[in-house]
Coordinates of C-alpha atoms in Angstrom, one line a residue:
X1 CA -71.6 -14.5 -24.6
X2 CA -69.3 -13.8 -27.7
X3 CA -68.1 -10.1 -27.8
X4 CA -65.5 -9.2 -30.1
X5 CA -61.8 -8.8 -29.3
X6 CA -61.6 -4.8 -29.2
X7 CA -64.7 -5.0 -26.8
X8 CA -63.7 -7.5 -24.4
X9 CA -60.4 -5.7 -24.1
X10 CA -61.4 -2.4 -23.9
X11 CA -59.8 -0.3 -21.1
X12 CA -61.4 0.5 -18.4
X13 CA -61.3 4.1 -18.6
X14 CA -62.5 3.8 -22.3
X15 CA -66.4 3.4 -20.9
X16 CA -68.5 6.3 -20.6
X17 CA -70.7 6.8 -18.0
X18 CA -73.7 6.4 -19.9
X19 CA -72.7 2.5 -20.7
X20 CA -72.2 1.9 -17.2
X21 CA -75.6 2.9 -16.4
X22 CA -77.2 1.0 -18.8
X23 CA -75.0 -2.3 -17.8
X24 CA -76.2 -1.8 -14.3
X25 CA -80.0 -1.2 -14.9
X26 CA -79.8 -4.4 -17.4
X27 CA -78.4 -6.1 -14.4
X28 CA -81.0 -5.3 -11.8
X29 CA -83.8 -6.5 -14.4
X30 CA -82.6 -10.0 -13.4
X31 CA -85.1 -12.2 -11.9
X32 CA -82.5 -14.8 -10.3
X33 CA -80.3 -12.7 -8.0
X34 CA -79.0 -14.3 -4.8
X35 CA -79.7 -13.7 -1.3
X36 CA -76.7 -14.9 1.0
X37 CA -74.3 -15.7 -2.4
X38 CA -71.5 -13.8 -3.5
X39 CA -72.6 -13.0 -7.7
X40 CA -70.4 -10.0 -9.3
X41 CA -71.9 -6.3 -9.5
X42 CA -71.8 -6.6 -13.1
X43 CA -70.3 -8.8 -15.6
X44 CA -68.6 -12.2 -15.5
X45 CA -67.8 -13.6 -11.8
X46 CA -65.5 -16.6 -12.5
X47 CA -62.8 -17.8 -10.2
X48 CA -62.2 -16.8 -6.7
X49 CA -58.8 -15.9 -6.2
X50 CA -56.4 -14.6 -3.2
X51 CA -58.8 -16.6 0.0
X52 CA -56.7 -16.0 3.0
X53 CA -56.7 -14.5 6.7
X54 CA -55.0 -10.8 6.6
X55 CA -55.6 -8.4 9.5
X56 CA -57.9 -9.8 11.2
X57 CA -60.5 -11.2 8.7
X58 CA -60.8 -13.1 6.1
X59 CA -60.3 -11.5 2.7
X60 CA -61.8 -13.3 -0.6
X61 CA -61.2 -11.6 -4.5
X62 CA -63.5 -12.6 -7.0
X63 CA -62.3 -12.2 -10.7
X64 CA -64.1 -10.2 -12.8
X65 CA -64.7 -8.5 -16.5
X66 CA -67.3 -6.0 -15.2
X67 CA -68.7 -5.1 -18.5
X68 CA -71.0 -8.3 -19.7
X69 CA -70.9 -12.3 -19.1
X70 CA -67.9 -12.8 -21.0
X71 CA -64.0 -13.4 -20.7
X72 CA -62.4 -10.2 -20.9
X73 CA -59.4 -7.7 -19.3
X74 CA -59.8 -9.0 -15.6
X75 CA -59.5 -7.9 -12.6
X76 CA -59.9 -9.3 -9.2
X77 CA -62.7 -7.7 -6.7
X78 CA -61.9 -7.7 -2.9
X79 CA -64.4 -8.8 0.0
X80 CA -63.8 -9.3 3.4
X81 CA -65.8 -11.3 6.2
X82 CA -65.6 -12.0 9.5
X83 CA -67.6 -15.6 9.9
X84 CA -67.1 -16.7 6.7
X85 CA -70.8 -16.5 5.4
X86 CA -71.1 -12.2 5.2
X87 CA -68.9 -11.0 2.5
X88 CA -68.6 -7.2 1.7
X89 CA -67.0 -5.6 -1.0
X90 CA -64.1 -3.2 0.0
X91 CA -64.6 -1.1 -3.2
X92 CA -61.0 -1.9 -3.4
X93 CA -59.8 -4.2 -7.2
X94 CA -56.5 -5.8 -8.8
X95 CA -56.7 -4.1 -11.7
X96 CA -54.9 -5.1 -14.8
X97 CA -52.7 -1.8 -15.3
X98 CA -49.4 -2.5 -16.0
X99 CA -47.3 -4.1 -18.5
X100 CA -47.0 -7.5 -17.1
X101 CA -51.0 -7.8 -16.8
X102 CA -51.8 -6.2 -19.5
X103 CA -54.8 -8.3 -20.7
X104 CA -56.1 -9.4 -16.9
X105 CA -55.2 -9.7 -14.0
X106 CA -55.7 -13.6 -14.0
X107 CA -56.3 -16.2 -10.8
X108 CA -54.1 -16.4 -8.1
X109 CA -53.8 -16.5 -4.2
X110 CA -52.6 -14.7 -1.1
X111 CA -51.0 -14.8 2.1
X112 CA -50.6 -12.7 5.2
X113 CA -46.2 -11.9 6.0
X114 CA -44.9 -9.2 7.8
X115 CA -48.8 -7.4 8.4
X116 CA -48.9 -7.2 4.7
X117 CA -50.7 -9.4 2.2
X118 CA -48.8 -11.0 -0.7
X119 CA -50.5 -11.4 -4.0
X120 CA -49.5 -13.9 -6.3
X121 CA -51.1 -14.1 -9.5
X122 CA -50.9 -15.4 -13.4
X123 CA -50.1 -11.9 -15.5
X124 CA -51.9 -12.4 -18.6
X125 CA -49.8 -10.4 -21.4
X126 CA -50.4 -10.7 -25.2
X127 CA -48.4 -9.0 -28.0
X128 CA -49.4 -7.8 -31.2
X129 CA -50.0 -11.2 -33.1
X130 CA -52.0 -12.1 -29.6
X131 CA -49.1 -14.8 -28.4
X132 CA -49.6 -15.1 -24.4
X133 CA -46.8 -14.6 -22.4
X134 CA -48.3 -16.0 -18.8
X135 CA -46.1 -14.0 -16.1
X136 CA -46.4 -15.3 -12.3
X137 CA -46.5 -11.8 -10.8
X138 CA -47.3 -10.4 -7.8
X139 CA -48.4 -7.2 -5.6
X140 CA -48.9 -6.1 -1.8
X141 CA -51.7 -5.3 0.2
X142 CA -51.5 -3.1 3.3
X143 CA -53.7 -2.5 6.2
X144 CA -55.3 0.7 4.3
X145 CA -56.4 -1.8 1.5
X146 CA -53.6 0.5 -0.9
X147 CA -52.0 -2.0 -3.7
X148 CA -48.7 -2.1 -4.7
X149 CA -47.4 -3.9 -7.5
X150 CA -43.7 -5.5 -8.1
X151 CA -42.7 -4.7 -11.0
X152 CA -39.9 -7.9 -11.5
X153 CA -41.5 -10.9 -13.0
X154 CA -41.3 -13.7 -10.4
X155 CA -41.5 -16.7 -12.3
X156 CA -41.6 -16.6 -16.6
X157 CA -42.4 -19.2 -18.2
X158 CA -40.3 -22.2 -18.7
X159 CA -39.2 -23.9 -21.5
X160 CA -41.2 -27.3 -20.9
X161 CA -44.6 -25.5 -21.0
X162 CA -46.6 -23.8 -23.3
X163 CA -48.4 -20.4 -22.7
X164 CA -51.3 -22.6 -20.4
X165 CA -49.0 -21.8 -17.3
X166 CA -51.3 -20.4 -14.8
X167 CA -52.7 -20.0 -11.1
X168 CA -50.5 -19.5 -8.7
X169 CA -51.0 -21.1 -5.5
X170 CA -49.0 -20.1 -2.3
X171 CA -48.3 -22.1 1.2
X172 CA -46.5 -22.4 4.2
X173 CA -45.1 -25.9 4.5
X174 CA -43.1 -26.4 7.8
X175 CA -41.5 -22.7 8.0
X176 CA -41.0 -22.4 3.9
X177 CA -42.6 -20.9 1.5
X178 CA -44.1 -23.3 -1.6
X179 CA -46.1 -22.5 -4.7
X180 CA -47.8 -24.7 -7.3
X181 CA -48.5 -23.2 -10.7
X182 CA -51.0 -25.4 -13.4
X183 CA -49.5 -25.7 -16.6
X184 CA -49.2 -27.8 -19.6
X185 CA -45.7 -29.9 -21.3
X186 CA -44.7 -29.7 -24.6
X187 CA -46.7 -32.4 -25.1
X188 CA -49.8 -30.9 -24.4
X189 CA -50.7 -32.4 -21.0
X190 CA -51.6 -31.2 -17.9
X191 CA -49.3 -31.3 -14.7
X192 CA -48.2 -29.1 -11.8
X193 CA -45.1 -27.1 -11.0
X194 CA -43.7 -26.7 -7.9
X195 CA -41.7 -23.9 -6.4
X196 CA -39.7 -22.6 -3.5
X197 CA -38.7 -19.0 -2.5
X198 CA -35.2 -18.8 -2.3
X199 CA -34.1 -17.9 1.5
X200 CA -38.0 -17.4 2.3
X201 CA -37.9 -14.6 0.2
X202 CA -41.6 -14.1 -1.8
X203 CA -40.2 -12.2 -4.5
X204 CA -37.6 -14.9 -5.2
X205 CA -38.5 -18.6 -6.7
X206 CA -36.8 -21.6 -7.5
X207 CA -38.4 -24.4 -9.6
X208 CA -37.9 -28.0 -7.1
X209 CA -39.3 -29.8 -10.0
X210 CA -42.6 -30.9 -11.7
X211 CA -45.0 -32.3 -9.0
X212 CA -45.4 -35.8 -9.0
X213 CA -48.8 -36.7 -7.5
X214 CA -49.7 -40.4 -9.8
X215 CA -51.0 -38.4 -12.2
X216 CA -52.1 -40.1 -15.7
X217 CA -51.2 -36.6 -17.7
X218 CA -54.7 -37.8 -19.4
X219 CA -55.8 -33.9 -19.5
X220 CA -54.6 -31.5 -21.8
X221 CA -54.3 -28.6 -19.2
X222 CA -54.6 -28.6 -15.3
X223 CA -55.7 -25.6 -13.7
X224 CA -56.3 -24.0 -10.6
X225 CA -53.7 -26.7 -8.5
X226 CA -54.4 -26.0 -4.4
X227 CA -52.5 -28.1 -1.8
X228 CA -53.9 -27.7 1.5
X229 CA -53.3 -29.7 4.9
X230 CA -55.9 -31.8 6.5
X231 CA -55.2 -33.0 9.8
X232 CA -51.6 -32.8 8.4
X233 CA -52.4 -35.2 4.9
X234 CA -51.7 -33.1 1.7
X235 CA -55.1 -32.8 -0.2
X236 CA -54.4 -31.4 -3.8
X237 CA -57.2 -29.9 -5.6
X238 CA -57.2 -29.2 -9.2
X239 CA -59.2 -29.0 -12.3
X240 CA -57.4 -31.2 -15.0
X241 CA -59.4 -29.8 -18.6
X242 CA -59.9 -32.7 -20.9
X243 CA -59.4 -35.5 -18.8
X244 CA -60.2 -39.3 -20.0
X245 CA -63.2 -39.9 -18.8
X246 CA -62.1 -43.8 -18.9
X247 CA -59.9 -42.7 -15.8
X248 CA -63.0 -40.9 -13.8
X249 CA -66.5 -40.7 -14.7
X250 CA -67.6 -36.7 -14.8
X251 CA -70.4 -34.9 -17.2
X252 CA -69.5 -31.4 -16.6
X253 CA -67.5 -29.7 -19.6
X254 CA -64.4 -29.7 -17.4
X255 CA -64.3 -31.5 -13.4
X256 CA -63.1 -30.0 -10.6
X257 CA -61.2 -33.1 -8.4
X258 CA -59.2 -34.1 -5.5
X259 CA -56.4 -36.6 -4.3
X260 CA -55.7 -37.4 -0.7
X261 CA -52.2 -37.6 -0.3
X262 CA -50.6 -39.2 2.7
X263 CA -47.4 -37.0 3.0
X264 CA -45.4 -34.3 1.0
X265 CA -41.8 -35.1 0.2
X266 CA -40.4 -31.0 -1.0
X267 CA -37.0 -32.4 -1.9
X268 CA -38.3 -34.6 -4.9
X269 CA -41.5 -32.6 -5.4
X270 CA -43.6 -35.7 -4.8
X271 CA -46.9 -36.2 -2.7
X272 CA -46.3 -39.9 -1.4
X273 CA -49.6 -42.2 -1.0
X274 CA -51.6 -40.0 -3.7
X275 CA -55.3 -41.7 -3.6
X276 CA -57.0 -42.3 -6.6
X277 CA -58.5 -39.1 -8.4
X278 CA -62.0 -38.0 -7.5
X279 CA -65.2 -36.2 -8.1
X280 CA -65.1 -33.1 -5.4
X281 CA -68.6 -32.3 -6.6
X282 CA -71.1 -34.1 -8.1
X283 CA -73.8 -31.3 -9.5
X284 CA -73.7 -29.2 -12.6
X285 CA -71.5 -26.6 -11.8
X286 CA -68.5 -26.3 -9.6
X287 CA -65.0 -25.2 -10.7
X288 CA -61.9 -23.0 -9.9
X289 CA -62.4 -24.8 -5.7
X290 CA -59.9 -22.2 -3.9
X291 CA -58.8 -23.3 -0.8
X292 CA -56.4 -22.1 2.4
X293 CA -55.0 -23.5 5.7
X294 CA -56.4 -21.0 8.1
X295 CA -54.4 -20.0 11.2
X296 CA -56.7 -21.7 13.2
X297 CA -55.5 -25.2 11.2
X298 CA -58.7 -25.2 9.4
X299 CA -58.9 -26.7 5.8
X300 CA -60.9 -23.7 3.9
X301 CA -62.7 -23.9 0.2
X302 CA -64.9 -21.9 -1.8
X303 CA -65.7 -22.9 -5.6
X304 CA -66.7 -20.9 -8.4
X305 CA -70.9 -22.0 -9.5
X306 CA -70.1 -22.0 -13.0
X307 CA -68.0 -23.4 -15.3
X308 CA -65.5 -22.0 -18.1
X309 CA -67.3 -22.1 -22.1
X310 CA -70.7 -22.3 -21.0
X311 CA -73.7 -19.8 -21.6
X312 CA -75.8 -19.0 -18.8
X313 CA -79.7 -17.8 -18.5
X314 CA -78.4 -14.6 -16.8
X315 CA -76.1 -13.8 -19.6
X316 CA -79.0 -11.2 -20.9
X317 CA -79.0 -9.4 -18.0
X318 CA -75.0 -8.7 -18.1
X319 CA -74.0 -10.6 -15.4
X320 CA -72.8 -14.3 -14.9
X321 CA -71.7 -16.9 -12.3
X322 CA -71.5 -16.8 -8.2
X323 CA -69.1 -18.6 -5.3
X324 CA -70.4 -21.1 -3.4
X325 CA -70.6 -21.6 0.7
X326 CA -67.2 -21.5 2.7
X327 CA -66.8 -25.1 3.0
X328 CA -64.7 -26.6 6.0
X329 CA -62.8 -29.7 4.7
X330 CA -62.4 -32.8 6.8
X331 CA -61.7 -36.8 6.0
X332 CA -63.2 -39.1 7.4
X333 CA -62.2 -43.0 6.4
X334 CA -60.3 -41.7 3.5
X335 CA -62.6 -39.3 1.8
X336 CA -63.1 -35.8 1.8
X337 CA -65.7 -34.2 3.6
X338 CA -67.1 -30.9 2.4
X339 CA -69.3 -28.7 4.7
X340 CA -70.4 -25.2 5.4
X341 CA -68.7 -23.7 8.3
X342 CA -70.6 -23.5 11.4
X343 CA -71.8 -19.8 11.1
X344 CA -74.0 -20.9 8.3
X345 CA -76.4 -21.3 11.2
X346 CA -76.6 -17.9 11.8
X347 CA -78.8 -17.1 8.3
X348 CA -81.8 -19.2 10.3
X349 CA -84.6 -17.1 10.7
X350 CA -87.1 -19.5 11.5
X351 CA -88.0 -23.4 11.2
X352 CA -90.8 -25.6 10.9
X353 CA -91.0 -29.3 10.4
X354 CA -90.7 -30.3 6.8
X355 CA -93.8 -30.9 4.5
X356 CA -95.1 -30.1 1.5
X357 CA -95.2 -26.1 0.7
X358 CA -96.9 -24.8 -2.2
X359 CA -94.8 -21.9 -2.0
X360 CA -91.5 -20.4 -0.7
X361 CA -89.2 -17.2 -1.1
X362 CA -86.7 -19.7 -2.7
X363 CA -84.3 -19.0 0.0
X364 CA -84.0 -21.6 2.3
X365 CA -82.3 -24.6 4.2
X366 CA -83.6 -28.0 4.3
X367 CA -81.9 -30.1 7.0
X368 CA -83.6 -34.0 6.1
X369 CA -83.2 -37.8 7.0
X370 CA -83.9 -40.3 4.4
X371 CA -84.5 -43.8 6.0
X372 CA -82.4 -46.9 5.1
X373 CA -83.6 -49.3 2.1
X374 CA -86.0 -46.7 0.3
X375 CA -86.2 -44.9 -2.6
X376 CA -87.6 -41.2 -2.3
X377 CA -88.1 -38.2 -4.9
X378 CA -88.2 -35.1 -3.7
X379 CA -89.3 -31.5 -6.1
X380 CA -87.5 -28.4 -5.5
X381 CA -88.5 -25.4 -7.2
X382 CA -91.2 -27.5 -8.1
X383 CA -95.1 -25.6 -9.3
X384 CA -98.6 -26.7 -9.6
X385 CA -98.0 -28.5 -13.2
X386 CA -95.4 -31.1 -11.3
X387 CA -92.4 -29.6 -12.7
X388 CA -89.4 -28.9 -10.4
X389 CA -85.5 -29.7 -9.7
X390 CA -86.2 -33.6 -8.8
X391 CA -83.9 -35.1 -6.2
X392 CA -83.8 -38.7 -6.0
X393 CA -82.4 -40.1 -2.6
X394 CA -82.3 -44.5 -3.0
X395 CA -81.0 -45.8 0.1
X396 CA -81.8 -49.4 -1.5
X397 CA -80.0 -49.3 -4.7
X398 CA -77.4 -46.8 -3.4
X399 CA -77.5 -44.1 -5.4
X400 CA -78.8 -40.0 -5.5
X401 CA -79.8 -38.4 -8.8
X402 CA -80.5 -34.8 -9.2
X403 CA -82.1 -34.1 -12.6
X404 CA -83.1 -30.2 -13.5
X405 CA -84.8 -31.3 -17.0
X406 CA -87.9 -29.7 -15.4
X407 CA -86.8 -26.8 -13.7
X408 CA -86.1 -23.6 -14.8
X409 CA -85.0 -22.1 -17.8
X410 CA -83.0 -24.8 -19.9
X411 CA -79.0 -24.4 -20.8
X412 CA -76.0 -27.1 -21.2
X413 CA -78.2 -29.6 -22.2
X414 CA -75.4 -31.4 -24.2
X415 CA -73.6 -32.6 -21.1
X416 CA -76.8 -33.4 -19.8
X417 CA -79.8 -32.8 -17.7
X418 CA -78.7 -35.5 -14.7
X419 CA -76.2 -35.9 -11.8
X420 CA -75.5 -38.4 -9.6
X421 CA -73.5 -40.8 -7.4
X422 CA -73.1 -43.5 -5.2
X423 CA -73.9 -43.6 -1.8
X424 CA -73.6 -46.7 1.5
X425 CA -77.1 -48.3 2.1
X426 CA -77.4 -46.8 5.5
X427 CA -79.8 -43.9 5.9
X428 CA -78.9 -41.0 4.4
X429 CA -79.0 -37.3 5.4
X430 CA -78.8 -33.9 3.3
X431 CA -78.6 -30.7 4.1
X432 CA -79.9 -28.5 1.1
X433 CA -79.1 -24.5 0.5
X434 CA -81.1 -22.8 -1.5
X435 CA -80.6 -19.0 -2.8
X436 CA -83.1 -18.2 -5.7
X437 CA -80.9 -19.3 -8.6
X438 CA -78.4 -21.5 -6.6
X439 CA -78.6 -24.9 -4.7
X440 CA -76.4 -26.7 -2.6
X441 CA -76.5 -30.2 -1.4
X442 CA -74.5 -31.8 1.4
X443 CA -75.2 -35.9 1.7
X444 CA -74.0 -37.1 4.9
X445 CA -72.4 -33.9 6.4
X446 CA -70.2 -33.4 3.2
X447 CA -69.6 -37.1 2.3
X448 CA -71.0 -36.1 -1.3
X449 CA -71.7 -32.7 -2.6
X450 CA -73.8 -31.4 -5.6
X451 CA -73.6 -27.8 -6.2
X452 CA -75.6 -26.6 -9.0
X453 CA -77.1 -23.1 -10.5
X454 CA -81.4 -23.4 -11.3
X455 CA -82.7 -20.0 -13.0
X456 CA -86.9 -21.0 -12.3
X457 CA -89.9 -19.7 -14.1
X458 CA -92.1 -17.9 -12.3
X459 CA -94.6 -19.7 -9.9
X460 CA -91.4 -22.0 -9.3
X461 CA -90.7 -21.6 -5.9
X462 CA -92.7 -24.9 -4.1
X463 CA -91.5 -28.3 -2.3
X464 CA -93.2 -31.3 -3.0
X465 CA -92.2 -34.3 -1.8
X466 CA -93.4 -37.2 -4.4
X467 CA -92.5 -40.6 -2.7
X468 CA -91.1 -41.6 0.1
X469 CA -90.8 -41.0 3.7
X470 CA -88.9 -37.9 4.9
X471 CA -88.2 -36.4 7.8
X472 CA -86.9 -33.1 8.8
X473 CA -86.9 -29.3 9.3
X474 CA -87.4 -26.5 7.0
X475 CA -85.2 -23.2 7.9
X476 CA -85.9 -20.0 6.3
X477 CA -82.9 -18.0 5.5
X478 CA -82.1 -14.2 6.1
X479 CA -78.9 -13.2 5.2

């Protein structure tokens, strides 16, 4: 949605009453609000931000220009949960205030010390001739929920990078405190600073150096950089803007990627045995992936549905975008595994064998076994014309497609109405989560994943299988 400048960066306090009402009744008009998905009250819901364990549950921000589906003055919106899958809003927000966030309160991350939680996040300041100055900045968290900012500047920006210099990511690496922040040289590539606070002090960083992780510097701008620990291999995510598509093959605007690492050398700011970059999700919109080393060890993740520069159905209704299913992270054989914790099980309400279904509530799992040398298709959100999200599962020729060309309300056709990858031979399984406006697909227990937003006409809401021989159940979801 294009607003203008003096409206997306309007304070807060500057709307009346009367707007708000009227942004919130636009808001319930929508016909594609999710069930057991976190989507923003109102406004833009882009990247999730500060995903960590802090006083006995596990707290997730969402950021968030409240006021339509557009990039404005941000702030970050704070849930809690205690399985992972049942978020709640706290009533409790980052709010860009000061001097040093002046124009948002941009992504970041978190992390429980001393029965406090630590805040670290990209102040986003502009002056009067709108040059950014991106300030890594910070703020604590009590028990009570009460926010307290620092009002020192931990890390400005450096003279090798340009004002893309963003996303602060924070971890505990053997007893010392690390952060990554995406930026972008001189030479306007992407790559990834890393960082050490000086005698374990948070408020206090050190550059080590830029990270070296076999990285082409292809992209113009990485963002969102995580390093997390999976059965104690480095796994960095990131989303590198621009990348050659010569180097990976991706059809979203931007990808959202991985490399398994095999160990993290801090002295010379290296990960050792980086794998080669890949897809972390296949479907047409994942982005912004956030993830934490619980204190249980467990690899965490949640991605923003949505992507940055793109115009969504729900854009008329004054809200955008939603975060996907916790994901536990794995690897098996090399390769990243992606699934939904365990508690996702608790949504089941009831279950049936899978057939045919002329119609659902659009709010469902499917939990199905494609045999070995066959080709099936498969219609979600599928009516009595034949039109529906088509899911092709080819055991024979290796290979899934998803293709929405039929479903729903059509946007972002120019990067495409298909999705798809490579798969083994064998007989293939998916688990599929659908929320109204959102679907989820896990091939092989998180092998590959394709995460993707579907706004349906009405009288969209069947299954149909169309070829094939699938077996399974069908689970209907309560959240």
């Amino acid at each position: 949605m294009d607003l203008p400048r003096e409206v997306r960066y309007r304070p807060y306090e500057d709307w009346s009453t009367e707007e708000l009402a009227k942004i919130n009744n636009n808001v319930k008009k929508s016909p594609w609000h999710v069930s057991y998905h976190i989507e923003p009250k109102s406004g833009l819901l882009n990247d999730p931000n500060g995903f960590s364990f802090f006083n006995g549950k596990y707290t997730l921000f969402y950021q968030n220009w409240p006021f339509a589906a557009a990039h404005g003055l941000k702030q970050w919106v704070h849930t809690e949960s205690e399985d992972l899958v049942h978020f709640h809003e706290t009533n409790v927000e980052l709010r860009p205030d000061t001097k040093n966030d002046s124009h948002g309160a941009y992504s970041g991350s978190a992390y429980e010390i001393d029965d406090k939680l630590f805040l670290f996040y990209t102040g986003n300041v502009r002056d009067e001739n709108w040059v950014r100055d991106p300030l890594q900045i910070s703020a604590w968290m009590d028990k009570d929920r009460n926010i307290t900012k620092i009002e020192n500047v931990l890390i400005h920006q450096p003279k090798d990078v340009t004002e893309h210099f963003r996303d602060p990511q924070i971890f505990n690496y053997k007893g010392q405190f690390y952060a990554i922040v995406g930026a972008q040289n001189l030479d306007e590539s992407g790559f990834v600073k890393l960082y050490k606070a000086v005698n374990k002090n948070v408020e206090n960083w050190e550059e080590v150096g830029n990270l070296d992780f076999d990285n082409s510097g292809s992209e113009y701008m990485i963002e969102c950089p995580n390093l997390v620990f999976v059965d104690d291999k480095p796994v960095l995510i990131y989303c590198p803007q621009g990348l050659d598509k010569a180097e990976l093959d991706y059809r979203n605007i931007y990808p959202n990627t991985y490399k398994v690492c095999q160990s993290f050398d801090t002295e010379n700011a290296k990960l050792v045995g980086a794998s080669d970059i890949q897809n972390l999700d296949y479907g047409f919109e994942a982005y912004a992936t956030q993830a934490f080393n619980a204190p249980d060890g467990r690899a965490l993740a949640i991605s923003w549905i949505g992507l940055p520069d793109i115009d969504y159905p729900t854009d008329q209704y004054d809200y955008q975008g939603a975060l996907s299913l916790v994901k536990e992270l794995s690897i098996k054989d090399g390769k990243l595994y992606q699934y939904p914790v365990e508690a996702i099980t608790s949504l089941r309400d009831s279950s049936e064998t899978f057939a045919d279904k002329a119609q659902t509530n659009n709010t469902y799992e499917l939990e199905l076994t494609f045999p070995a040398n066959q080709k099936s298709e498969l219609l979600l959100f599928a009516d009595d014309k034949g039109n529906g999200l088509s899911l092709t599962v080819d055991t024979k020729d290796c290979k899934i497609i998803l293709d929405r060309s039929k479903a729903g309300v059509q946007y972002a056709t120019k990067f495409g109405i298909t999705r798809e990858c490579t798969i083994d031979t064998k007989e293939t399984t998916a688990n599929i989560f659908v929320d109204n406006s959102i679907i989820e697909i896990f091939i092989n227990k998180g092998e590959k994943v394709f995460t993707s937003r579907i706004f349906p006409e009405a009288g969209q809401n069947g299954i149909t299988l169309k070829s094939g021989d699938v077996t399974g159940t069908y689970f209907d979801l309560k959240y």
